[in-house]
PDB file of C-alpha atoms and ligand atoms in Angstrom:
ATOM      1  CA  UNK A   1       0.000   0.000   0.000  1.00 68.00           C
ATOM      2  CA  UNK A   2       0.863   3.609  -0.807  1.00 92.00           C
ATOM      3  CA  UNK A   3       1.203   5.116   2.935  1.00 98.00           C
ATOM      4  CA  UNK A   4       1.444   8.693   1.114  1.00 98.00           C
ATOM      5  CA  UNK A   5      -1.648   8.169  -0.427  1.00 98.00           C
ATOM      6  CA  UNK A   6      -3.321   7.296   3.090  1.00 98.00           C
ATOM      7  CA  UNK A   7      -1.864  10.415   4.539  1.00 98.00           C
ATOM      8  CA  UNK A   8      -2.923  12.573   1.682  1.00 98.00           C
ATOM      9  CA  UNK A   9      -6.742  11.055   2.447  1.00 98.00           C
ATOM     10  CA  UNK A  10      -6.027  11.810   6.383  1.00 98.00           C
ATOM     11  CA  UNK A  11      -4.800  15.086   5.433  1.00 98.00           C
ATOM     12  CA  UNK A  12      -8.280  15.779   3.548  1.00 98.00           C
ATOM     13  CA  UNK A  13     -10.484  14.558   6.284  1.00 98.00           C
ATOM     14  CA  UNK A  14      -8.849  16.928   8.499  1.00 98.00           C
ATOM     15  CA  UNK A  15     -10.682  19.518   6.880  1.00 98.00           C
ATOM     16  CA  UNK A  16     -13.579  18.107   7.622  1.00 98.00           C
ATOM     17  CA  UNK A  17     -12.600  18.298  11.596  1.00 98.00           C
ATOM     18  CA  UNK A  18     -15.448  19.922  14.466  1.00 98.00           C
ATOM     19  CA  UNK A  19     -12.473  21.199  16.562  1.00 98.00           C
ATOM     20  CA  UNK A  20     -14.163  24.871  17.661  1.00 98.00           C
ATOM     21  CA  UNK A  21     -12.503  24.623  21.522  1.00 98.00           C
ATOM     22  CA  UNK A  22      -9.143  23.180  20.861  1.00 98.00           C
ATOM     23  CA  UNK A  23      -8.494  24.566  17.524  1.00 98.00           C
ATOM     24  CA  UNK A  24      -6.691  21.183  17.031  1.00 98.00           C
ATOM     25  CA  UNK A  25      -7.881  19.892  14.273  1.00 98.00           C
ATOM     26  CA  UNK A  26      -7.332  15.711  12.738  1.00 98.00           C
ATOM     27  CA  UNK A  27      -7.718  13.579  10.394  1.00 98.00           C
ATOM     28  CA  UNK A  28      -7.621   9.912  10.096  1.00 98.00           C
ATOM     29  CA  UNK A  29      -7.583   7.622   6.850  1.00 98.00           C
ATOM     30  CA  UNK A  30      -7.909   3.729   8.296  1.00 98.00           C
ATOM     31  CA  UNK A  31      -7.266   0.950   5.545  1.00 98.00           C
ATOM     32  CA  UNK A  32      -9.034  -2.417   5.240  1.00 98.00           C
ATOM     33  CA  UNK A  33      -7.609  -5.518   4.865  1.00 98.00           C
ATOM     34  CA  UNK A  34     -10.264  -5.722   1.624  1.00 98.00           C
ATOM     35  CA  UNK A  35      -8.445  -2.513   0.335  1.00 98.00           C
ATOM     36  CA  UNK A  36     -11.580  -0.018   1.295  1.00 98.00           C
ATOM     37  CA  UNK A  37     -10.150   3.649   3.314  1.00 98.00           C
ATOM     38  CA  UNK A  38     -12.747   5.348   5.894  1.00 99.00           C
ATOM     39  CA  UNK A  39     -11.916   8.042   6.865  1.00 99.00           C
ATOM     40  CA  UNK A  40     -12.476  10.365  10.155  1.00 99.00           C
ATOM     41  CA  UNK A  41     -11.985  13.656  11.924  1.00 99.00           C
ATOM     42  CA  UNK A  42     -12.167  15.074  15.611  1.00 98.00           C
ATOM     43  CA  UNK A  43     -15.778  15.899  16.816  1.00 99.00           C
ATOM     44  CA  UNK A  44     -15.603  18.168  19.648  1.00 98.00           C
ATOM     45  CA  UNK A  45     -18.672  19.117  22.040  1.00 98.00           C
ATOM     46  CA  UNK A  46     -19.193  22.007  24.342  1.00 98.00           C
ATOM     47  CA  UNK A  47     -18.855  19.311  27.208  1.00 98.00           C
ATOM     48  CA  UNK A  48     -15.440  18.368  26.499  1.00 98.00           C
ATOM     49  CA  UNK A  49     -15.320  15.042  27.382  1.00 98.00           C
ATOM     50  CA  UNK A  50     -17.645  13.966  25.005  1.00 98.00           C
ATOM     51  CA  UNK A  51     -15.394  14.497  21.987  1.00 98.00           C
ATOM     52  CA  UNK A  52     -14.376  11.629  19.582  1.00 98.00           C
ATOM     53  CA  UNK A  53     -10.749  11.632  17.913  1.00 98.00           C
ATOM     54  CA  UNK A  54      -9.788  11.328  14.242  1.00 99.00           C
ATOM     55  CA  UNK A  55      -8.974   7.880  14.755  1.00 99.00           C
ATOM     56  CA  UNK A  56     -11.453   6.314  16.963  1.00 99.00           C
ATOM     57  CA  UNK A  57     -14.114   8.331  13.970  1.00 99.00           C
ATOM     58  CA  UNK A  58     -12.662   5.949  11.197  1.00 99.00           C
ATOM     59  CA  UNK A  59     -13.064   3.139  13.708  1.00 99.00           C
ATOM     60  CA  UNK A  60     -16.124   3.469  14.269  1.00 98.00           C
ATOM     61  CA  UNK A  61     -17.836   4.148  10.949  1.00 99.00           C
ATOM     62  CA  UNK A  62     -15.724   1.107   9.837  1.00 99.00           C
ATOM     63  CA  UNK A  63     -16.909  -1.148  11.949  1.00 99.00           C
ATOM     64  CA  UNK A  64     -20.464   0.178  12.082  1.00 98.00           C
ATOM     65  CA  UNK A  65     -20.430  -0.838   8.190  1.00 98.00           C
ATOM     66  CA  UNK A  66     -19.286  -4.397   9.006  1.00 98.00           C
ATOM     67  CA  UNK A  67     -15.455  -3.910   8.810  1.00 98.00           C
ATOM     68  CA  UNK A  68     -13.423  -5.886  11.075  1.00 98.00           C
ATOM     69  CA  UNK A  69      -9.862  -6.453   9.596  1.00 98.00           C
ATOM     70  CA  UNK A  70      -7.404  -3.155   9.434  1.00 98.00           C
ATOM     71  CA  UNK A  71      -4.042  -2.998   7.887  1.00 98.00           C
ATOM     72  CA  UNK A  72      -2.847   0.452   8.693  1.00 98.00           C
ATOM     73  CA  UNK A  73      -4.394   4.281   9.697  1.00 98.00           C
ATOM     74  CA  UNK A  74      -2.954   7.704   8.804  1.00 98.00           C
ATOM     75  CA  UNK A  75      -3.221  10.414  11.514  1.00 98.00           C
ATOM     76  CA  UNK A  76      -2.637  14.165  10.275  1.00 98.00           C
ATOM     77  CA  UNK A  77      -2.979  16.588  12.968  1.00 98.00           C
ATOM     78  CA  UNK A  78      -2.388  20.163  13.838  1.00 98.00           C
ATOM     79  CA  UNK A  79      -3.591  23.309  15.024  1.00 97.00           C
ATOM     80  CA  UNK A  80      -6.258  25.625  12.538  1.00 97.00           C
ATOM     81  CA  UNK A  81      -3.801  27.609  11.112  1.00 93.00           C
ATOM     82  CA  UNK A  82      -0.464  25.452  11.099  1.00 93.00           C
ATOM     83  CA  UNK A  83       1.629  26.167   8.709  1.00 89.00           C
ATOM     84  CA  UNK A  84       3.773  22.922   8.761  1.00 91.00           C
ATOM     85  CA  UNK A  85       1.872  19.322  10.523  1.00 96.00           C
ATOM     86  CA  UNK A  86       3.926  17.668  12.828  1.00 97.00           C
ATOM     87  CA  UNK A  87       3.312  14.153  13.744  1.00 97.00           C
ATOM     88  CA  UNK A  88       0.365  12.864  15.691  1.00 97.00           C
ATOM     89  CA  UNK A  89       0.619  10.633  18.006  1.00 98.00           C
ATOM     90  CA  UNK A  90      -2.871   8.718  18.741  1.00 98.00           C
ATOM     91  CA  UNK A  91      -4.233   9.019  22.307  1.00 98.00           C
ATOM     92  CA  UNK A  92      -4.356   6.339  25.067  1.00 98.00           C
ATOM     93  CA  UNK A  93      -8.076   5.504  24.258  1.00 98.00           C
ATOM     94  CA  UNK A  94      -7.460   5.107  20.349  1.00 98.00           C
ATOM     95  CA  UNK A  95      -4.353   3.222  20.946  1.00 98.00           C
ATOM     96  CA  UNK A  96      -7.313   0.506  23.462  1.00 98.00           C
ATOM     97  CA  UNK A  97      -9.660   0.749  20.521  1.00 98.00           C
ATOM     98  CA  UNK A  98      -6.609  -0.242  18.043  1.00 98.00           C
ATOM     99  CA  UNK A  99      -5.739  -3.223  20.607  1.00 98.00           C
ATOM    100  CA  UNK A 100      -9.557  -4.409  20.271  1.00 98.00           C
ATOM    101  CA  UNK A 101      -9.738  -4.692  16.166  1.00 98.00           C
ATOM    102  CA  UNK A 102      -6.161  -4.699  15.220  1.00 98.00           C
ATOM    103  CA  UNK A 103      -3.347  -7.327  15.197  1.00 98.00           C
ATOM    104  CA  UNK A 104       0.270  -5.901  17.035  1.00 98.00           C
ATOM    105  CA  UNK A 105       1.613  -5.612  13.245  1.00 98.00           C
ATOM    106  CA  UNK A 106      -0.839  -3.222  12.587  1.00 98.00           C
ATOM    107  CA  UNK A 107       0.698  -0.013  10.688  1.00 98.00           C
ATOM    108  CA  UNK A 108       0.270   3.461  12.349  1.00 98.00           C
ATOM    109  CA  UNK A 109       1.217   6.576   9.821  1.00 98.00           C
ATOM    110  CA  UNK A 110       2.419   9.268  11.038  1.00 98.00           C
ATOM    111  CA  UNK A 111       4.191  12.834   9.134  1.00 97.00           C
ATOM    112  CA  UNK A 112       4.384  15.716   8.367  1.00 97.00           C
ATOM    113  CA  UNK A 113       2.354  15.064   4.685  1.00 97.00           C
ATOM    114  CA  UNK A 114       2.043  12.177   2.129  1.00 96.00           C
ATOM    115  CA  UNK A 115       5.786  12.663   1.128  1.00 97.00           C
ATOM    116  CA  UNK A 116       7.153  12.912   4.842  1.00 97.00           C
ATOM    117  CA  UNK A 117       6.342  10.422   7.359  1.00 98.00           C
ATOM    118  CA  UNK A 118       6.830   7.403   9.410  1.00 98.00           C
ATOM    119  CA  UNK A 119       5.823   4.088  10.157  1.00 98.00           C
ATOM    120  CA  UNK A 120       5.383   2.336  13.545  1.00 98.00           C
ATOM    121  CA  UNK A 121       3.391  -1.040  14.516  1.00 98.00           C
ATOM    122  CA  UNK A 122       0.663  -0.700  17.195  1.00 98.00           C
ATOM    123  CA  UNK A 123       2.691  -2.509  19.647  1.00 98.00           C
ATOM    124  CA  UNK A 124       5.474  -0.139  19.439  1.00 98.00           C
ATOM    125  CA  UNK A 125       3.282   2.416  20.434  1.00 98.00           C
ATOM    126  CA  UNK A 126       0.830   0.513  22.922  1.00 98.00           C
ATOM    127  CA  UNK A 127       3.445  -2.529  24.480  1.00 98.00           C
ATOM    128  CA  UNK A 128       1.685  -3.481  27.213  1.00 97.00           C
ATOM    129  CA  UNK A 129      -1.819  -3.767  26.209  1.00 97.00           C
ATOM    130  CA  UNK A 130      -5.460  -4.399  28.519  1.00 95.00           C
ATOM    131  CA  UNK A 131      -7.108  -7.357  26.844  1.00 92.00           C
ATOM    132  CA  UNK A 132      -9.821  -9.721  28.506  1.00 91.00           C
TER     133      UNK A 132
HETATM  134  N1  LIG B   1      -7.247  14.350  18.850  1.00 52.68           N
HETATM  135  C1  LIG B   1      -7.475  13.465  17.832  1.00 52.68           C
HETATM  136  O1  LIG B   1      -8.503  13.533  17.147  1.00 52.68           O
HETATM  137  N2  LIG B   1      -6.541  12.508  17.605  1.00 52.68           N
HETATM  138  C2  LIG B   1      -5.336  12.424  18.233  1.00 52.68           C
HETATM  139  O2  LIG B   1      -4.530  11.570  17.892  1.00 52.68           O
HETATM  140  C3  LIG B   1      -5.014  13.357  19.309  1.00 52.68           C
HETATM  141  C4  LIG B   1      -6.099  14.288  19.719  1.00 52.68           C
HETATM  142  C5  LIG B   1      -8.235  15.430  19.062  1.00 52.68           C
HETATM  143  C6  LIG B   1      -9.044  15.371  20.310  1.00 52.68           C
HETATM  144  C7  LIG B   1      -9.415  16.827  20.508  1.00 52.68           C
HETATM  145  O3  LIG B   1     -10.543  17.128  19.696  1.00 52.68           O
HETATM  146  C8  LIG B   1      -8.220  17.586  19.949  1.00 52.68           C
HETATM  147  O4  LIG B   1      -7.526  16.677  19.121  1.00 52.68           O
HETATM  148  C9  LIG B   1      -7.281  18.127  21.011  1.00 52.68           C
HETATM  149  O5  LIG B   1      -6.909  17.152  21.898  1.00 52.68           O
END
């Protein structure tokens, strides 16, 4: 798979981002093992805890539509008016929703833009997962 081409669709959902208290706005671009992309972006509410990341977005219309088998997921991230992304790291909660679809080989994206970024497996980032 072309992981530029996933950040460039990460990088396009990010403009779709509800981010109006943070001003951080994301995007997400999670690829199926059957080669379909859903994307997602940050959905922010006035009671703060209620917002859903970029990531956990994708997730969720994913596997709302039947998906269960993930290869990889963009993340571009950033505040409003950022002139330059910088890399962005998924939170402790998407890194437990990763753990509950995902295998530990599972490829997490993330750069700068689609010609300027890095790979790392979900157990790099989450080693010492909660499972049941
Ligand atoms: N956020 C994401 O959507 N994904 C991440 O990987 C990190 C954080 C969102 C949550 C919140 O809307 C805003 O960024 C600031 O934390």
């Amino acid at each position: 798979m072309d992981y530029g081409y996933l950040m460039e669709e990460a990088m396009k959902a990010r403009k779709m981002a509800y981010a109006p208290y943070s001003q951080f706005q994301v995007g997400a671009a999670l690829l199926c093992t059957d080669g379909s992309v859903y994307t997602g972006c940050n959905v922010e509410n006035a009671s703060y805890g209620a917002a859903n990341c970029a990531e956990r977005t994708a997730f969720f219309k994913a596997v709302s539509e039947g998906k269960r088998s993930f290869r990889a997921i963009a993340v571009a991230g950033g505040k409003k008016d950022a002139v330059d992304l910088e890399p962005c790291p998924p939170c402790g909660i998407c890194r437990q929703v990763m753990e509950e679809f995902c295998s530990p080989d599972f490829v997490i994206v993330l750069g700068k833009n689609e010609a300027d970024y890095q790979l790392y497996t979900l157990r790099e980032i989450f080693p010492l997962p909660f499972g049941e």
